[in-house]
PDB file of C-alpha atoms in Angstrom:
ATOM      1  CA  UNK A 215      -2.906 -11.240  11.402  1.00 33.00           C
ATOM      2  CA  UNK A 216      -2.519 -10.806   7.662  1.00 37.00           C
ATOM      3  CA  UNK A 217      -2.842  -7.628   5.671  1.00 39.00           C
ATOM      4  CA  UNK A 218      -6.154  -8.755   4.257  1.00 37.00           C
ATOM      5  CA  UNK A 219      -7.619  -9.415   7.662  1.00 39.00           C
ATOM      6  CA  UNK A 220      -6.656  -5.914   8.661  1.00 41.00           C
ATOM      7  CA  UNK A 221      -8.218  -4.449   5.547  1.00 40.00           C
ATOM      8  CA  UNK A 222     -11.427  -6.320   6.197  1.00 41.00           C
ATOM      9  CA  UNK A 223     -11.709  -4.515   9.538  1.00 37.00           C
ATOM     10  CA  UNK A 224     -12.445  -1.368   7.564  1.00 39.00           C
ATOM     11  CA  UNK A 225     -15.661  -2.567   5.971  1.00 40.00           C
ATOM     12  CA  UNK A 226     -17.818  -1.296   8.825  1.00 40.00           C
ATOM     13  CA  UNK A 227     -16.602   2.273   8.402  1.00 39.00           C
ATOM     14  CA  UNK A 228     -18.479   4.853   6.273  1.00 33.00           C
ATOM     15  CA  UNK A 229     -17.091   4.761   2.758  1.00 32.00           C
ATOM     16  CA  UNK A 230     -16.633   8.539   2.764  1.00 37.00           C
ATOM     17  CA  UNK A 231     -14.087   8.292   5.571  1.00 47.00           C
ATOM     18  CA  UNK A 232     -10.684   6.897   4.701  1.00 62.00           C
ATOM     19  CA  UNK A 233      -8.514   5.269   7.317  1.00 65.00           C
ATOM     20  CA  UNK A 234      -6.139   8.215   6.990  1.00 68.00           C
ATOM     21  CA  UNK A 235      -8.845  10.681   7.946  1.00 69.00           C
ATOM     22  CA  UNK A 236     -10.024   8.551  10.846  1.00 67.00           C
ATOM     23  CA  UNK A 237      -6.537   8.598  12.311  1.00 72.00           C
ATOM     24  CA  UNK A 238      -5.956  12.288  11.656  1.00 69.00           C
ATOM     25  CA  UNK A 239      -9.327  13.535  12.873  1.00 67.00           C
ATOM     26  CA  UNK A 240     -10.003  11.153  15.748  1.00 59.00           C
ATOM     27  CA  UNK A 241      -6.470  10.268  16.814  1.00 61.00           C
ATOM     28  CA  UNK A 242      -7.630   7.188  18.705  1.00 66.00           C
ATOM     29  CA  UNK A 243      -5.383   4.232  19.454  1.00 74.00           C
ATOM     30  CA  UNK A 244      -7.602   1.682  17.694  1.00 76.00           C
ATOM     31  CA  UNK A 245      -7.619   3.649  14.445  1.00 75.00           C
ATOM     32  CA  UNK A 246      -3.842   4.087  14.631  1.00 80.00           C
ATOM     33  CA  UNK A 247      -3.278   0.363  15.240  1.00 82.00           C
ATOM     34  CA  UNK A 248      -5.381  -0.412  12.192  1.00 81.00           C
ATOM     35  CA  UNK A 249      -3.551   2.251  10.174  1.00 82.00           C
ATOM     36  CA  UNK A 250      -0.154   0.793  11.067  1.00 85.00           C
ATOM     37  CA  UNK A 251      -1.167  -2.769  10.263  1.00 82.00           C
ATOM     38  CA  UNK A 252      -2.540  -1.744   6.868  1.00 83.00           C
ATOM     39  CA  UNK A 253       0.248   0.570   5.686  1.00 89.00           C
ATOM     40  CA  UNK A 254       3.283  -1.097   7.271  1.00 91.00           C
ATOM     41  CA  UNK A 255       3.598  -3.662   4.465  1.00 91.00           C
ATOM     42  CA  UNK A 256       3.666  -0.882   1.872  1.00 92.00           C
ATOM     43  CA  UNK A 257       6.288   1.029   3.856  1.00 94.00           C
ATOM     44  CA  UNK A 258       8.468  -2.084   4.123  1.00 94.00           C
ATOM     45  CA  UNK A 259       8.221  -2.650   0.362  1.00 93.00           C
ATOM     46  CA  UNK A 260       9.277   0.939  -0.370  1.00 92.00           C
ATOM     47  CA  UNK A 261      12.203   0.678   2.049  1.00 94.00           C
ATOM     48  CA  UNK A 262      13.441  -2.553   0.482  1.00 93.00           C
ATOM     49  CA  UNK A 263      13.175  -1.196  -3.059  1.00 90.00           C
ATOM     50  CA  UNK A 264      15.005   1.936  -1.905  1.00 88.00           C
ATOM     51  CA  UNK A 265      17.982  -0.141  -0.800  1.00 89.00           C
ATOM     52  CA  UNK A 266      17.338  -0.931   2.855  1.00 91.00           C
ATOM     53  CA  UNK A 267      18.863  -4.149   4.171  1.00 91.00           C
ATOM     54  CA  UNK A 268      16.367  -6.834   5.172  1.00 92.00           C
ATOM     55  CA  UNK A 269      17.839  -6.831   8.679  1.00 91.00           C
ATOM     56  CA  UNK A 270      17.037  -3.126   9.089  1.00 92.00           C
ATOM     57  CA  UNK A 271      13.592  -2.965   7.516  1.00 94.00           C
ATOM     58  CA  UNK A 272      11.459  -3.639  10.589  1.00 93.00           C
ATOM     59  CA  UNK A 273      13.243  -1.023  12.713  1.00 93.00           C
ATOM     60  CA  UNK A 274      13.132   1.484   9.870  1.00 94.00           C
ATOM     61  CA  UNK A 275       9.431   0.827   9.273  1.00 94.00           C
ATOM     62  CA  UNK A 276       8.737   1.441  12.948  1.00 92.00           C
ATOM     63  CA  UNK A 277      10.599   4.760  12.785  1.00 92.00           C
ATOM     64  CA  UNK A 278       8.634   5.723   9.682  1.00 92.00           C
ATOM     65  CA  UNK A 279       5.346   5.006  11.413  1.00 90.00           C
ATOM     66  CA  UNK A 280       6.379   7.123  14.407  1.00 87.00           C
ATOM     67  CA  UNK A 281       7.299  10.007  12.094  1.00 88.00           C
ATOM     68  CA  UNK A 282       4.011   9.642  10.246  1.00 85.00           C
ATOM     69  CA  UNK A 283       2.085   9.700  13.522  1.00 81.00           C
ATOM     70  CA  UNK A 284       3.813  12.940  14.533  1.00 80.00           C
ATOM     71  CA  UNK A 285       3.495  14.415  11.054  1.00 79.00           C
ATOM     72  CA  UNK A 286      -0.253  13.847  10.870  1.00 75.00           C
ATOM     73  CA  UNK A 287      -0.772  16.521  13.525  1.00 70.00           C
ATOM     74  CA  UNK A 288       0.054  19.230  10.978  1.00 70.00           C
ATOM     75  CA  UNK A 289      -0.650  17.222   7.828  1.00 68.00           C
ATOM     76  CA  UNK A 290      -2.820  19.037   5.271  1.00 68.00           C
ATOM     77  CA  UNK A 291      -3.937  16.477   2.724  1.00 66.00           C
ATOM     78  CA  UNK A 292      -4.414  17.665  -0.866  1.00 70.00           C
ATOM     79  CA  UNK A 293      -5.207  14.475  -2.836  1.00 65.00           C
ATOM     80  CA  UNK A 294      -5.950  16.351  -6.031  1.00 69.00           C
ATOM     81  CA  UNK A 295      -2.312  17.488  -6.083  1.00 70.00           C
ATOM     82  CA  UNK A 296      -0.350  14.715  -4.350  1.00 70.00           C
ATOM     83  CA  UNK A 297      -1.398  11.270  -3.157  1.00 77.00           C
ATOM     84  CA  UNK A 298      -0.923  10.158   0.434  1.00 80.00           C
ATOM     85  CA  UNK A 299       1.127   7.192  -0.753  1.00 84.00           C
ATOM     86  CA  UNK A 300       3.643   9.600  -2.317  1.00 84.00           C
ATOM     87  CA  UNK A 301       4.168  11.408   0.976  1.00 82.00           C
ATOM     88  CA  UNK A 302       4.407   8.111   2.839  1.00 86.00           C
ATOM     89  CA  UNK A 303       7.068   6.853   0.420  1.00 88.00           C
ATOM     90  CA  UNK A 304       9.022  10.096   0.775  1.00 86.00           C
ATOM     91  CA  UNK A 305       8.960   9.845   4.563  1.00 88.00           C
ATOM     92  CA  UNK A 306      10.248   6.282   4.239  1.00 90.00           C
ATOM     93  CA  UNK A 307      13.022   7.314   1.837  1.00 88.00           C
ATOM     94  CA  UNK A 308      14.008  10.272   4.036  1.00 87.00           C
ATOM     95  CA  UNK A 309      14.160   7.990   7.061  1.00 90.00           C
ATOM     96  CA  UNK A 310      16.395   5.572   5.171  1.00 88.00           C
ATOM     97  CA  UNK A 311      18.728   8.376   4.031  1.00 84.00           C
ATOM     98  CA  UNK A 312      19.194   9.631   7.583  1.00 83.00           C
ATOM     99  CA  UNK A 313      19.699   6.089   8.853  1.00 85.00           C
ATOM    100  CA  UNK A 314      22.345   5.413   6.194  1.00 80.00           C
ATOM    101  CA  UNK A 315      24.184   8.611   7.060  1.00 76.00           C
ATOM    102  CA  UNK A 316      24.240   7.672  10.729  1.00 76.00           C
ATOM    103  CA  UNK A 317      25.417   4.169   9.915  1.00 69.00           C
ATOM    104  CA  UNK A 318      28.318   5.525   7.872  1.00 66.00           C
ATOM    105  CA  UNK A 319      29.265   7.894  10.718  1.00 60.00           C
ATOM    106  CA  UNK A 320      28.757  10.927   8.502  1.00 51.00           C
ATOM    107  CA  UNK A 321      27.457  14.267   9.644  1.00 47.00           C
ATOM    108  CA  UNK A 322      23.692  14.055   9.469  1.00 45.00           C
ATOM    109  CA  UNK A 323      21.827  16.884   7.869  1.00 49.00           C
ATOM    110  CA  UNK A 324      18.880  18.274   9.771  1.00 47.00           C
ATOM    111  CA  UNK A 325      15.913  16.013   9.136  1.00 51.00           C
ATOM    112  CA  UNK A 326      13.262  17.428   6.851  1.00 50.00           C
ATOM    113  CA  UNK A 327       9.982  18.193   8.502  1.00 56.00           C
ATOM    114  CA  UNK A 328       7.679  15.491   7.141  1.00 57.00           C
ATOM    115  CA  UNK A 329       4.727  17.835   6.675  1.00 53.00           C
ATOM    116  CA  UNK A 330       6.967  20.077   4.548  1.00 56.00           C
ATOM    117  CA  UNK A 331       8.139  16.994   2.701  1.00 53.00           C
ATOM    118  CA  UNK A 332       4.546  16.451   1.623  1.00 50.00           C
ATOM    119  CA  UNK A 333       4.298  20.001   0.289  1.00 49.00           C
ATOM    120  CA  UNK A 334       7.530  19.480  -1.655  1.00 50.00           C
ATOM    121  CA  UNK A 335       6.027  16.342  -3.167  1.00 48.00           C
ATOM    122  CA  UNK A 336       3.250  18.439  -4.683  1.00 45.00           C
ATOM    123  CA  UNK A 337       5.597  20.415  -6.897  1.00 46.00           C
ATOM    124  CA  UNK A 338       8.076  17.789  -7.993  1.00 46.00           C
ATOM    125  CA  UNK A 339       8.320  14.241  -9.216  1.00 54.00           C
ATOM    126  CA  UNK A 340      11.274  12.083  -8.267  1.00 69.00           C
ATOM    127  CA  UNK A 341      12.399   8.512  -8.459  1.00 73.00           C
ATOM    128  CA  UNK A 342      10.758   8.042  -5.083  1.00 74.00           C
ATOM    129  CA  UNK A 343       7.402   9.121  -6.525  1.00 78.00           C
ATOM    130  CA  UNK A 344       7.718   6.625  -9.364  1.00 81.00           C
ATOM    131  CA  UNK A 345       8.685   3.938  -6.868  1.00 84.00           C
ATOM    132  CA  UNK A 346       5.706   4.855  -4.701  1.00 85.00           C
ATOM    133  CA  UNK A 347       3.324   4.302  -7.621  1.00 86.00           C
ATOM    134  CA  UNK A 348       4.839   0.943  -8.547  1.00 88.00           C
ATOM    135  CA  UNK A 349       4.879  -0.395  -5.000  1.00 91.00           C
ATOM    136  CA  UNK A 350       1.356   0.875  -4.330  1.00 91.00           C
ATOM    137  CA  UNK A 351      -0.027  -1.009  -7.315  1.00 91.00           C
ATOM    138  CA  UNK A 352       1.748  -4.175  -6.157  1.00 92.00           C
ATOM    139  CA  UNK A 353       0.493  -3.630  -2.613  1.00 91.00           C
ATOM    140  CA  UNK A 354      -3.180  -3.273  -3.540  1.00 91.00           C
ATOM    141  CA  UNK A 355      -3.003  -6.079  -6.117  1.00 93.00           C
ATOM    142  CA  UNK A 356      -1.573  -8.515  -3.559  1.00 91.00           C
ATOM    143  CA  UNK A 357      -4.143  -7.448  -0.984  1.00 90.00           C
ATOM    144  CA  UNK A 358      -6.950  -7.896  -3.511  1.00 92.00           C
ATOM    145  CA  UNK A 359      -5.658 -11.336  -4.515  1.00 94.00           C
ATOM    146  CA  UNK A 360      -5.563 -12.463  -0.883  1.00 91.00           C
ATOM    147  CA  UNK A 361      -9.093 -11.147  -0.432  1.00 91.00           C
ATOM    148  CA  UNK A 362     -10.689 -12.863  -3.447  1.00 93.00           C
ATOM    149  CA  UNK A 363      -9.230 -16.267  -2.617  1.00 93.00           C
ATOM    150  CA  UNK A 364     -11.945 -16.757  -0.022  1.00 92.00           C
ATOM    151  CA  UNK A 365     -14.656 -16.040  -2.602  1.00 93.00           C
ATOM    152  CA  UNK A 366     -13.788 -18.572  -5.308  1.00 96.00           C
ATOM    153  CA  UNK A 367     -13.116 -22.252  -5.756  1.00 95.00           C
ATOM    154  CA  UNK A 368      -9.587 -23.465  -6.388  1.00 95.00           C
ATOM    155  CA  UNK A 369     -10.241 -24.181 -10.070  1.00 96.00           C
ATOM    156  CA  UNK A 370     -11.446 -20.622 -10.633  1.00 96.00           C
ATOM    157  CA  UNK A 371      -8.380 -19.182  -8.926  1.00 96.00           C
ATOM    158  CA  UNK A 372      -6.029 -21.456 -10.856  1.00 96.00           C
ATOM    159  CA  UNK A 373      -7.664 -20.510 -14.143  1.00 96.00           C
ATOM    160  CA  UNK A 374      -7.224 -16.811 -13.405  1.00 96.00           C
ATOM    161  CA  UNK A 375      -3.638 -17.193 -12.152  1.00 95.00           C
ATOM    162  CA  UNK A 376      -2.615 -19.408 -15.059  1.00 95.00           C
ATOM    163  CA  UNK A 377      -3.967 -17.068 -17.726  1.00 95.00           C
ATOM    164  CA  UNK A 378      -2.569 -14.036 -15.915  1.00 93.00           C
ATOM    165  CA  UNK A 379       0.855 -15.653 -16.123  1.00 93.00           C
ATOM    166  CA  UNK A 380       0.518 -16.183 -19.873  1.00 94.00           C
ATOM    167  CA  UNK A 381      -0.989 -19.647 -20.216  1.00 95.00           C
ATOM    168  CA  UNK A 382      -3.502 -20.045 -23.013  1.00 96.00           C
ATOM    169  CA  UNK A 383      -7.127 -20.782 -22.172  1.00 95.00           C
ATOM    170  CA  UNK A 384      -6.747 -24.155 -23.870  1.00 95.00           C
ATOM    171  CA  UNK A 385      -3.739 -25.084 -21.753  1.00 96.00           C
ATOM    172  CA  UNK A 386      -5.466 -24.000 -18.563  1.00 96.00           C
ATOM    173  CA  UNK A 387      -8.632 -25.885 -19.499  1.00 96.00           C
ATOM    174  CA  UNK A 388      -6.680 -29.048 -20.227  1.00 96.00           C
ATOM    175  CA  UNK A 389      -4.751 -28.816 -16.969  1.00 95.00           C
ATOM    176  CA  UNK A 390      -7.885 -28.257 -14.888  1.00 96.00           C
ATOM    177  CA  UNK A 391     -10.111 -30.660 -16.803  1.00 96.00           C
ATOM    178  CA  UNK A 392     -12.632 -28.005 -17.815  1.00 96.00           C
ATOM    179  CA  UNK A 393     -13.915 -26.553 -21.084  1.00 96.00           C
ATOM    180  CA  UNK A 394     -11.981 -23.704 -22.666  1.00 96.00           C
ATOM    181  CA  UNK A 395     -15.001 -21.407 -22.468  1.00 96.00           C
ATOM    182  CA  UNK A 396     -15.286 -22.188 -18.760  1.00 96.00           C
ATOM    183  CA  UNK A 397     -11.680 -21.101 -18.274  1.00 96.00           C
ATOM    184  CA  UNK A 398     -12.539 -17.715 -19.771  1.00 96.00           C
ATOM    185  CA  UNK A 399     -15.611 -17.428 -17.541  1.00 97.00           C
ATOM    186  CA  UNK A 400     -13.546 -18.254 -14.455  1.00 96.00           C
ATOM    187  CA  UNK A 401     -10.890 -15.693 -15.346  1.00 96.00           C
ATOM    188  CA  UNK A 402     -13.463 -12.964 -15.953  1.00 96.00           C
ATOM    189  CA  UNK A 403     -15.233 -13.594 -12.652  1.00 97.00           C
ATOM    190  CA  UNK A 404     -12.029 -13.420 -10.618  1.00 97.00           C
ATOM    191  CA  UNK A 405     -10.761 -10.388 -12.545  1.00 96.00           C
ATOM    192  CA  UNK A 406     -13.982  -8.489 -11.892  1.00 97.00           C
ATOM    193  CA  UNK A 407     -13.728  -9.266  -8.173  1.00 96.00           C
ATOM    194  CA  UNK A 408     -10.084  -8.170  -8.184  1.00 95.00           C
ATOM    195  CA  UNK A 409     -10.901  -4.905  -9.959  1.00 95.00           C
ATOM    196  CA  UNK A 410     -13.726  -4.152  -7.531  1.00 94.00           C
ATOM    197  CA  UNK A 411     -11.552  -4.770  -4.476  1.00 92.00           C
ATOM    198  CA  UNK A 412      -8.631  -2.768  -5.875  1.00 92.00           C
ATOM    199  CA  UNK A 413     -10.994   0.129  -6.495  1.00 91.00           C
ATOM    200  CA  UNK A 414     -12.279  -0.104  -2.930  1.00 88.00           C
ATOM    201  CA  UNK A 415      -8.759  -0.230  -1.505  1.00 86.00           C
ATOM    202  CA  UNK A 416      -7.672   2.792  -3.494  1.00 85.00           C
ATOM    203  CA  UNK A 417     -10.748   4.678  -2.329  1.00 81.00           C
ATOM    204  CA  UNK A 418     -10.395   3.788   1.337  1.00 77.00           C
ATOM    205  CA  UNK A 419      -6.627   3.868   1.718  1.00 77.00           C
ATOM    206  CA  UNK A 420      -5.571   6.674  -0.608  1.00 69.00           C
ATOM    207  CA  UNK A 421      -8.643   8.824  -1.291  1.00 51.00           C
TER     208      UNK A 421
END
């Protein structure tokens, strides 16, 4: 099942309840399964950008999800001060650091309590926080792109993708056999759908 399919499962939930809150407050297996499917791709991206080897990413991601599950029991979310994605990225980075220390047969420092790690994230900004923001934007953009592909015709998608990559409207129009003005219309329609879905994802997954 793809990330988009998993995200679409959320549409029946009240918009005021994020997936994070459903897991934290209800603690049911179905909500957790959905949570893991949605966020795992983001966690893997953060791990890879933080230096994890491709061969280790899946095992590391699984460990991160286990730590998140345990951490949610005492997790006090303060979105106005620190986003959930920042905490999630810090848990991933902390997991990778401990894994690397073990792999190098070094003495491992006591693992940071992940709920405390969130509180530390409130008062400081690190490279991990910057990485979290970058990877989150990529994550939601890719998810939105996968989502809108089912809503538009191929020519509309190609017009948007071509112009997003720097092609001129005239070049895109010539390649697709459409009028230049139509190329602009196609791009605008897809962009508006993308923006709407990105907004929804940010609201539901990191509100």
